[in-house]
CSV table of C-alpha atoms and ligand atoms in Angstrom, one decimal:
chain,number,residue,atom,x,y,z
A,1,MET,CA,34.7,-42.6,82.0
A,2,ALA,CA,34.0,-45.1,84.7
A,3,LEU,CA,36.6,-45.2,87.5
A,4,VAL,CA,38.4,-48.5,88.0
A,5,ASN,CA,39.6,-49.9,91.3
A,6,ASP,CA,43.1,-48.4,91.4
A,7,HIS,CA,44.2,-51.0,94.0
A,8,PHE,CA,44.3,-53.6,91.3
A,9,LEU,CA,47.2,-51.6,89.7
A,10,LYS,CA,49.4,-52.2,92.7
A,11,LEU,CA,49.4,-56.0,91.9
A,12,LYS,CA,51.9,-57.7,89.7
A,13,ALA,CA,50.4,-58.0,86.2
A,14,GLY,CA,49.6,-61.7,86.5
A,15,TYR,CA,48.6,-64.1,89.3
A,16,LEU,CA,51.5,-66.5,90.0
A,17,PHE,CA,50.2,-69.7,88.3
A,18,PRO,CA,49.0,-68.0,85.0
A,19,GLU,CA,52.5,-66.3,84.9
A,20,ILE,CA,54.2,-69.7,85.2
A,21,ALA,CA,51.8,-71.1,82.5
A,22,ARG,CA,52.8,-68.2,80.2
A,23,ARG,CA,56.5,-68.9,80.6
A,24,VAL,CA,55.9,-72.6,80.0
A,25,ASN,CA,53.9,-72.0,76.9
A,26,ALA,CA,56.6,-69.7,75.5
A,27,PHE,CA,59.1,-72.5,76.2
A,28,THR,CA,57.0,-75.2,74.5
A,29,ASP,CA,56.3,-73.0,71.5
A,30,ALA,CA,60.0,-72.7,71.0
A,31,ASN,CA,60.7,-76.4,71.8
A,32,PRO,CA,57.7,-78.3,70.5
A,33,ASP,CA,59.4,-81.7,71.0
A,34,ALA,CA,60.3,-81.2,74.7
A,35,LYS,CA,58.3,-83.5,77.0
A,36,VAL,CA,57.5,-81.0,79.8
A,37,ILE,CA,56.4,-82.4,83.2
A,38,LYS,CA,54.5,-80.0,85.3
A,39,LEU,CA,55.1,-80.1,89.1
A,40,GLY,CA,54.0,-76.5,89.4
A,41,ILE,CA,50.4,-75.7,90.4
A,42,GLY,CA,49.1,-78.2,93.0
A,43,ASP,CA,46.5,-79.7,90.7
A,44,VAL,CA,45.5,-83.4,91.2
A,45,THR,CA,46.0,-85.9,88.4
A,46,GLU,CA,44.3,-89.1,89.5
A,47,PRO,CA,40.6,-89.8,88.7
A,48,LEU,CA,37.8,-89.0,91.1
A,49,PRO,CA,37.1,-91.8,93.7
A,50,GLU,CA,34.6,-94.3,92.5
A,51,ALA,CA,32.4,-93.7,95.5
A,52,CYS,CA,32.1,-90.0,94.5
A,53,ARG,CA,31.4,-90.8,90.9
A,54,GLU,CA,28.7,-93.3,91.8
A,55,ALA,CA,27.0,-90.8,94.1
A,56,MET,CA,27.1,-88.1,91.4
A,57,GLN,CA,25.7,-90.5,88.8
A,58,ALA,CA,22.8,-91.4,91.2
A,59,ALA,CA,22.2,-87.7,91.8
A,60,ILE,CA,22.1,-87.1,88.0
A,61,THR,CA,19.4,-89.8,87.7
A,62,GLU,CA,17.4,-88.1,90.5
A,63,MET,CA,17.6,-84.9,88.5
A,64,GLY,CA,16.0,-86.6,85.5
A,65,ASP,CA,12.9,-87.5,87.5
A,66,PRO,CA,10.2,-84.9,88.3
A,67,GLU,CA,9.7,-86.5,91.7
A,68,THR,CA,13.3,-86.0,92.8
A,69,PHE,CA,14.4,-83.1,90.6
A,70,ARG,CA,15.9,-80.2,92.5
A,71,GLY,CA,16.3,-76.5,91.6
A,72,TYR,CA,18.0,-74.0,93.9
A,73,GLY,CA,19.3,-75.7,97.0
A,74,PRO,CA,20.0,-74.0,100.4
A,75,GLU,CA,22.8,-71.5,99.8
A,76,GLN,CA,24.7,-72.8,102.8
A,77,GLY,CA,24.6,-76.4,101.6
A,78,TYR,CA,22.3,-79.4,101.9
A,79,ASP,CA,21.9,-80.8,105.4
A,80,PHE,CA,23.1,-84.2,104.3
A,81,LEU,CA,26.6,-82.8,103.5
A,82,ARG,CA,26.8,-80.4,106.4
A,83,ASN,CA,25.8,-83.2,108.9
A,84,ALA,CA,28.4,-85.6,107.3
A,85,ILE,CA,31.1,-82.9,107.6
A,86,VAL,CA,30.3,-82.3,111.3
A,87,GLU,CA,30.2,-86.0,112.1
A,88,HIS,CA,33.4,-87.1,110.3
A,89,ASP,CA,35.6,-84.0,110.3
A,90,TYR,CA,34.7,-82.5,113.7
A,91,LYS,CA,32.9,-84.7,116.2
A,92,SER,CA,35.3,-87.5,115.5
A,93,ARG,CA,38.1,-85.2,116.6
A,94,GLY,CA,36.3,-83.9,119.7
A,95,CYS,CA,35.4,-80.5,118.1
A,96,GLU,CA,32.1,-78.9,119.0
A,97,ILE,CA,30.9,-77.6,115.6
A,98,SER,CA,27.2,-77.6,114.6
A,99,ALA,CA,25.9,-78.2,111.0
A,100,ASP,CA,24.6,-74.6,110.8
A,101,GLU,CA,28.2,-73.3,111.3
A,102,VAL,CA,29.3,-75.1,108.1
A,103,PHE,CA,28.9,-73.2,104.8
A,104,VAL,CA,29.4,-75.3,101.7
A,105,SER,CA,31.0,-73.4,98.8
A,106,ASP,CA,32.7,-73.9,95.5
A,107,GLY,CA,36.3,-73.5,96.8
A,108,SER,CA,38.6,-72.3,99.6
A,109,LYS,CA,40.4,-70.0,97.2
A,110,CYS,CA,37.1,-68.1,96.7
A,111,ASP,CA,36.2,-68.2,100.4
A,112,THR,CA,39.6,-67.0,101.7
A,113,GLY,CA,39.2,-64.0,99.3
A,114,ASN,CA,35.5,-63.4,99.9
A,115,ILE,CA,35.7,-63.5,103.7
A,116,LEU,CA,37.2,-60.0,103.6
A,117,ASP,CA,33.8,-58.6,102.5
A,118,ILE,CA,32.6,-58.9,106.1
A,119,PHE,CA,35.6,-57.2,107.8
A,120,GLY,CA,36.3,-53.5,108.2
A,121,GLN,CA,38.8,-51.7,106.1
A,122,ASP,CA,41.0,-50.6,109.0
A,123,ASN,CA,41.9,-54.1,110.3
A,124,LYS,CA,45.6,-54.8,110.7
A,125,VAL,CA,46.4,-58.0,108.8
A,126,ALA,CA,49.2,-60.5,109.4
A,127,ILE,CA,50.3,-63.1,106.9
A,128,THR,CA,53.1,-65.6,107.0
A,129,ASP,CA,55.7,-65.2,104.3
A,130,PRO,CA,55.9,-67.2,102.0
A,131,VAL,CA,52.2,-67.6,101.6
A,132,TYR,CA,49.4,-68.7,99.3
A,133,PRO,CA,49.3,-65.6,97.1
A,134,VAL,CA,45.5,-65.3,97.3
A,135,TYR,CA,45.6,-63.9,100.9
A,136,VAL,CA,47.9,-61.0,99.9
A,137,ASP,CA,46.3,-60.2,96.6
A,138,THR,CA,42.8,-60.1,97.9
A,139,ASN,CA,43.8,-57.7,100.6
A,140,VAL,CA,45.5,-55.5,98.0
A,141,MET,CA,42.3,-55.6,95.8
A,142,ALA,CA,40.2,-54.6,98.8
A,143,GLY,CA,42.4,-51.6,99.4
A,144,ARG,CA,43.8,-52.7,102.7
A,145,THR,CA,47.4,-52.0,101.7
A,146,GLY,CA,49.7,-49.4,100.3
A,147,GLU,CA,52.2,-49.9,97.5
A,148,PRO,CA,54.7,-52.8,97.3
A,149,ASP,CA,58.3,-52.3,98.2
A,150,ASP,CA,61.1,-53.5,95.9
A,151,GLN,CA,60.8,-57.0,97.3
A,152,GLY,CA,57.1,-57.1,96.7
A,153,ARG,CA,56.0,-56.6,100.3
A,154,PHE,CA,52.9,-54.4,100.6
A,155,GLU,CA,52.9,-51.5,102.9
A,156,GLY,CA,50.3,-52.0,105.7
A,157,LEU,CA,50.5,-55.8,105.9
A,158,THR,CA,52.5,-57.5,108.7
A,159,TYR,CA,54.7,-60.2,107.2
A,160,ILE,CA,55.8,-63.0,109.4
A,161,PRO,CA,58.8,-64.8,107.8
A,162,VAL,CA,58.7,-68.6,107.9
A,163,THR,CA,62.0,-70.0,106.8
A,164,GLU,CA,64.5,-72.6,107.8
A,165,GLU,CA,66.1,-70.0,110.1
A,166,ASN,CA,63.1,-70.3,112.4
A,167,ASN,CA,62.4,-74.0,111.6
A,168,PHE,CA,59.3,-72.9,109.7
A,169,ILE,CA,57.6,-71.8,112.9
A,170,PRO,CA,56.0,-68.4,112.6
A,171,ALA,CA,56.8,-66.0,115.4
A,172,ILE,CA,53.8,-64.4,117.2
A,173,PRO,CA,53.7,-60.7,116.1
A,174,GLU,CA,55.1,-58.2,118.6
A,175,GLN,CA,52.4,-55.6,117.8
A,176,ARG,CA,48.7,-56.3,117.9
A,177,VAL,CA,47.0,-57.5,114.7
A,178,ASP,CA,43.3,-58.0,114.0
A,179,LEU,CA,43.3,-60.7,111.3
A,180,ILE,CA,45.8,-63.5,110.9
A,181,TYR,CA,46.1,-65.9,108.0
A,182,LEU,CA,47.5,-69.4,108.9
A,183,CYS,CA,47.7,-72.3,106.4
A,184,TYR,CA,48.5,-75.7,107.8
A,185,PRO,CA,49.7,-78.1,106.5
A,186,ASN,CA,51.4,-75.2,104.8
A,187,ASN,CA,51.2,-74.2,101.2
A,188,PRO,CA,53.9,-73.7,99.9
A,189,SER,CA,56.4,-75.1,102.4
A,190,GLY,CA,54.6,-78.4,103.2
A,191,THR,CA,55.5,-77.9,106.9
A,192,VAL,CA,53.2,-78.2,109.8
A,193,LEU,CA,52.4,-76.6,113.1
A,194,GLY,CA,52.2,-78.9,116.2
A,195,ARG,CA,49.5,-78.6,118.8
A,196,GLU,CA,51.6,-76.5,121.2
A,197,GLU,CA,52.6,-74.0,118.5
A,198,LEU,CA,49.0,-73.7,117.2
A,199,LYS,CA,47.8,-73.2,120.8
A,200,LYS,CA,50.1,-70.1,121.1
A,201,TRP,CA,48.3,-68.6,118.2
A,202,VAL,CA,44.9,-69.3,119.6
A,203,ASP,CA,45.9,-67.9,122.9
A,204,TYR,CA,47.3,-64.8,121.2
A,205,ALA,CA,44.1,-64.3,119.3
A,206,ARG,CA,42.0,-64.7,122.5
A,207,GLU,CA,44.2,-62.2,124.4
A,208,ASN,CA,44.1,-59.6,121.5
A,209,ASN,CA,40.6,-60.1,120.2
A,210,SER,CA,42.0,-61.1,116.9
A,211,ILE,CA,40.5,-63.5,114.4
A,212,ILE,CA,42.5,-66.3,112.7
A,213,PHE,CA,41.7,-67.4,109.2
A,214,TYR,CA,42.8,-71.0,109.3
A,215,ASP,CA,43.2,-72.6,105.9
A,216,ALA,CA,43.3,-76.4,106.4
A,217,ALA,CA,42.9,-77.5,102.7
A,218,TYR,CA,45.7,-80.0,103.1
A,219,GLU,CA,44.7,-81.6,106.4
A,220,ALA,CA,44.1,-85.0,104.9
A,221,PHE,CA,47.8,-85.3,104.2
A,222,ILE,CA,48.8,-85.2,107.8
A,223,THR,CA,50.6,-88.4,108.8
A,224,GLU,CA,52.3,-87.4,112.0
A,225,GLU,CA,50.8,-87.5,115.5
A,226,ASP,CA,50.4,-84.3,117.5
A,227,VAL,CA,49.6,-82.3,114.4
A,228,PRO,CA,46.1,-80.9,114.7
A,229,HIS,CA,43.8,-81.5,111.7
A,230,SER,CA,41.5,-78.7,112.7
A,231,ILE,CA,42.2,-75.5,114.6
A,232,TYR,CA,39.1,-76.3,116.7
A,233,GLU,CA,41.0,-79.1,118.3
A,234,ILE,CA,42.6,-76.3,120.3
A,235,ASP,CA,40.5,-75.2,123.3
A,236,GLY,CA,38.8,-71.8,122.8
A,237,ALA,CA,39.4,-71.7,119.0
A,238,THR,CA,35.7,-71.5,118.2
A,239,GLU,CA,35.9,-68.0,119.7
A,240,VAL,CA,38.7,-66.8,117.5
A,241,ALA,CA,38.9,-68.8,114.3
A,242,ILE,CA,37.3,-69.4,110.9
A,243,GLU,CA,38.4,-72.6,109.2
A,244,PHE,CA,38.6,-73.2,105.5
A,245,ARG,CA,38.4,-76.8,104.2
A,246,SER,CA,38.2,-78.3,100.7
A,247,PHE,CA,37.5,-81.5,98.8
A,248,SER,CA,40.0,-80.4,96.1
A,249,LYS,CA,43.1,-82.0,97.4
A,250,ASN,CA,41.8,-85.0,99.3
A,251,ALA,CA,39.1,-86.2,96.9
A,252,GLY,CA,40.5,-84.7,93.7
A,253,PHE,CA,37.7,-82.1,93.3
A,254,THR,CA,39.9,-79.3,91.8
A,255,GLY,CA,37.8,-79.4,88.7
A,256,THR,CA,34.6,-80.6,90.4
A,257,ARG,CA,34.6,-77.8,92.9
A,258,CYS,CA,33.4,-78.2,96.5
A,259,ALA,CA,34.7,-76.9,99.8
A,260,PHE,CA,33.4,-75.5,103.0
A,261,THR,CA,34.0,-72.8,105.6
A,262,VAL,CA,33.3,-73.0,109.3
A,263,VAL,CA,32.2,-69.9,111.0
A,264,PRO,CA,31.4,-70.6,114.7
A,265,LYS,CA,28.6,-68.7,116.3
A,266,ALA,CA,30.8,-67.9,119.2
A,267,LEU,CA,33.1,-65.8,117.0
A,268,LYS,CA,32.7,-62.0,117.5
A,269,GLY,CA,34.0,-58.8,116.1
A,270,VAL,CA,33.2,-55.2,116.8
A,271,THR,CA,31.3,-52.5,114.9
A,272,SER,CA,32.8,-49.1,114.4
A,273,ASP,CA,30.8,-47.8,117.3
A,274,GLY,CA,32.3,-50.4,119.6
A,275,THR,CA,29.3,-52.8,119.8
A,276,GLU,CA,30.1,-56.6,119.8
A,277,GLN,CA,28.9,-58.2,116.6
A,278,ALA,CA,28.7,-62.0,115.8
A,279,ILE,CA,30.5,-62.9,112.6
A,280,HIS,CA,28.2,-65.8,111.7
A,281,PRO,CA,25.2,-63.8,110.5
A,282,LEU,CA,27.4,-61.5,108.5
A,283,TRP,CA,28.9,-64.4,106.6
A,284,ASN,CA,25.5,-66.0,106.2
A,285,ARG,CA,24.2,-62.7,104.7
A,286,ARG,CA,27.1,-62.4,102.4
A,287,HIS,CA,26.9,-66.0,101.3
A,288,CYS,CA,23.2,-65.9,100.6
A,289,THR,CA,23.5,-62.6,98.7
A,290,LYS,CA,26.4,-63.4,96.4
A,291,PHE,CA,26.2,-67.2,96.1
A,292,ASN,CA,23.5,-69.7,95.1
A,293,GLY,CA,25.0,-72.9,96.5
A,294,VAL,CA,27.0,-75.8,95.1
A,295,SER,CA,25.1,-78.1,92.7
A,296,TYR,CA,23.1,-81.0,94.3
A,297,ILE,CA,25.1,-83.5,92.2
A,298,ILE,CA,28.4,-82.2,93.4
A,299,GLN,CA,27.3,-82.1,97.0
A,300,ARG,CA,26.2,-85.8,96.8
A,301,GLY,CA,29.7,-86.6,95.4
A,302,ALA,CA,31.2,-84.7,98.4
A,303,GLU,CA,29.0,-86.6,100.8
A,304,ALA,CA,30.4,-89.9,99.5
A,305,VAL,CA,33.8,-88.8,100.6
A,306,TYR,CA,32.6,-89.8,104.1
A,307,SER,CA,31.2,-93.3,103.2
A,308,GLU,CA,33.2,-96.3,104.1
A,309,ALA,CA,34.2,-96.9,100.5
A,310,GLY,CA,34.9,-93.2,100.0
A,311,LYS,CA,37.2,-93.0,103.0
A,312,LYS,CA,39.1,-96.0,101.8
A,313,GLN,CA,39.5,-94.7,98.3
A,314,ILE,CA,40.6,-91.3,99.5
A,315,GLN,CA,43.2,-92.8,101.8
A,316,GLU,CA,44.6,-94.6,98.8
A,317,LEU,CA,44.8,-91.3,96.8
A,318,ILE,CA,46.5,-89.5,99.7
A,319,SER,CA,49.0,-92.4,100.2
A,320,PHE,CA,49.7,-92.4,96.4
A,321,TYR,CA,50.5,-88.7,96.4
A,322,LEU,CA,52.5,-88.9,99.6
A,323,GLU,CA,54.6,-91.7,98.1
A,324,ASN,CA,55.3,-89.4,95.2
A,325,ALA,CA,56.4,-86.8,97.6
A,326,SER,CA,58.7,-89.3,99.3
A,327,LEU,CA,60.2,-90.3,96.0
A,328,LEU,CA,60.9,-86.6,95.1
A,329,ARG,CA,62.4,-86.1,98.6
A,330,ALA,CA,64.7,-89.1,98.4
A,331,GLY,CA,65.9,-88.3,94.8
A,332,LEU,CA,66.7,-84.7,95.7
A,333,GLU,CA,68.4,-85.6,98.9
A,334,SER,CA,70.5,-88.1,97.1
A,335,VAL,CA,72.1,-85.3,95.1
A,336,GLY,CA,72.7,-83.1,98.1
A,337,ILE,CA,69.6,-80.8,97.9
A,338,THR,CA,68.1,-79.6,101.2
A,339,VAL,CA,64.4,-80.6,101.3
A,340,TYR,CA,61.5,-79.7,103.5
A,341,GLY,CA,57.9,-80.7,103.5
A,342,GLY,CA,56.4,-83.6,101.7
A,343,VAL,CA,55.7,-85.7,104.8
A,344,ASN,CA,52.4,-84.1,105.9
A,345,ALA,CA,51.7,-82.3,102.7
A,346,PRO,CA,51.8,-82.9,98.9
A,347,TYR,CA,54.5,-80.2,98.5
A,348,VAL,CA,58.2,-80.5,98.6
A,349,TRP,CA,60.0,-77.3,99.4
A,350,ILE,CA,63.7,-77.2,98.4
A,351,LYS,CA,66.6,-74.8,98.8
A,352,THR,CA,67.7,-73.7,95.4
A,353,PRO,CA,71.2,-74.9,94.8
A,354,ALA,CA,74.4,-72.9,94.2
A,355,GLY,CA,73.0,-69.5,95.2
A,356,LEU,CA,70.5,-69.4,92.3
A,357,SER,CA,67.4,-67.2,92.8
A,358,SER,CA,64.0,-68.9,92.7
A,359,TRP,CA,63.3,-67.7,89.2
A,360,GLU,CA,66.8,-68.6,87.9
A,361,PHE,CA,66.3,-72.1,89.2
A,362,PHE,CA,62.9,-72.2,87.5
A,363,ASP,CA,64.5,-71.2,84.2
A,364,LYS,CA,67.4,-73.7,84.7
A,365,LEU,CA,65.0,-76.6,85.4
A,366,LEU,CA,62.7,-75.8,82.6
A,367,SER,CA,65.4,-75.4,80.0
A,368,GLU,CA,67.7,-78.2,81.1
A,369,THR,CA,65.2,-80.8,82.4
A,370,HIS,CA,61.9,-79.7,81.0
A,371,LEU,CA,60.5,-79.8,84.5
A,372,VAL,CA,58.2,-77.1,85.9
A,373,GLY,CA,58.0,-76.1,89.5
A,374,THR,CA,57.0,-73.0,91.4
A,375,PRO,CA,59.6,-70.3,92.3
A,376,GLY,CA,59.5,-69.7,96.1
A,377,SER,CA,59.7,-66.0,95.6
A,378,GLY,CA,56.3,-66.2,93.9
A,379,PHE,CA,54.9,-66.9,97.3
A,380,GLY,CA,56.5,-63.9,99.0
A,381,ALA,CA,59.9,-62.3,99.6
A,382,SER,CA,60.9,-64.8,102.2
A,383,GLY,CA,60.4,-67.6,99.7
A,384,GLU,CA,63.4,-66.3,97.7
A,385,GLY,CA,66.0,-69.0,97.5
A,386,TYR,CA,63.4,-71.7,97.7
A,387,PHE,CA,61.4,-73.7,95.1
A,388,ARG,CA,58.3,-75.8,95.4
A,389,LEU,CA,57.6,-79.1,93.7
A,390,SER,CA,54.1,-80.6,93.7
A,391,ALA,CA,53.7,-84.3,94.3
A,392,PHE,CA,50.4,-84.3,92.4
A,393,ASN,CA,51.3,-86.3,89.3
A,394,SER,CA,51.3,-89.9,87.9
A,395,ARG,CA,53.9,-92.3,89.3
A,396,GLU,CA,55.5,-92.5,85.8
A,397,ASN,CA,56.0,-88.7,85.7
A,398,ILE,CA,57.4,-88.6,89.2
A,399,ASN,CA,59.9,-91.3,88.5
A,400,GLU,CA,60.9,-89.6,85.3
A,401,SER,CA,61.2,-86.3,87.1
A,402,VAL,CA,63.4,-87.8,89.8
A,403,ASP,CA,65.7,-89.2,87.1
A,404,ARG,CA,65.9,-85.9,85.3
A,405,LEU,CA,66.6,-84.0,88.6
A,406,LYS,CA,69.3,-86.4,89.6
A,407,LYS,CA,71.0,-86.1,86.2
A,408,SER,CA,70.8,-82.3,86.2
A,409,LEU,CA,71.7,-81.6,89.8
A,410,GLY,CA,73.9,-84.6,90.7
B,1,MLT,C1,48.8,-74.3,94.6
B,1,MLT,O1,49.4,-74.8,93.7
B,1,MLT,O2,49.3,-73.5,95.4
B,1,MLT,C2,47.3,-74.6,94.6
B,1,MLT,O3,47.0,-75.5,93.7
B,1,MLT,C3,46.6,-73.4,94.3
B,1,MLT,C4,45.1,-73.5,94.7
B,1,MLT,O4,44.8,-74.5,95.4
B,1,MLT,O5,44.4,-72.6,94.4
């Protein structure tokens, strides 16, 4: 018989969000009349911006004309989108990124997993805890870890706790690590890293020849000054960081699918015989071999994010979700719940009340209020005792959720 990849068997049976969906489905089967409101997975609810829809419609028309029809596009993305990204996301913030360092893809989830293909097996990997589960699970699948302990921490990974005890500021590791995952604004806690704090990580990476995987999928939600939108705002970061960005959460592309990853040409690793090796050609090779590019229609939609109308419509969407977060925060605080996040991110991170574990609180909320959130422990051992609520929902559902939370927890 064919051998399977044993490493998969180290993982919990289900990925976090399908597991939540399974429990919610069991609840709704048993309680068909319950009006369940889902504040679990961070999936957008509001329609695509008009500017993006119009651009996609125009692109569909082009596809119907033999003169303008397109087949395979460049795997790395069309120049019109790569140039727009550089102009609006990087040049405007003083970052020196060129269009051929931008790789357009169908999602940051895929890219943060796929990036491991181009790194050696023996790298020491550091991740903040709690963390977006994809970072851990993809390292386990790739065989970079041992077995999990009874709290679910995998042998071989360096976990950096990020909790209220350290004001949600991850401590620089004492031992040397090769690869570091940072996600800011943070999923799940919704907290941010200021310029000075991020600089410490860039300096650490430069001193230790480490590489930072910087997931900035939620950057559009930053409202406070002195919070970098890109790691490349920090001097020297192009030599040590890969940045992942997405149109999912700013432009509502979770179902439409478009994202990008920046791999600077200055970024270097080392081969097993000690020779310096640029990372950019390796990622280019990987991307061209395993990916055929995002559809022309979708890339035209993504380009429209940067038009004057698109920028305005996206700002309205972001403000809408941030207002939802603010309503959730205020409602929870009014009944004495400790709340973090929700100011520079669409996630509100709460302390579970009365010593309840994360999953106990999940069950209590689901059964008593018919609300679904995400248990903090699902994001890692240090997330135990916390719970995440997503602000991605209609205003009506958010208001209704706040009422239910106040009644249940007040
Ligand atoms: C989340 O809820 O953490 C995100 O929606 C997951 C994702 O973006 O893949």
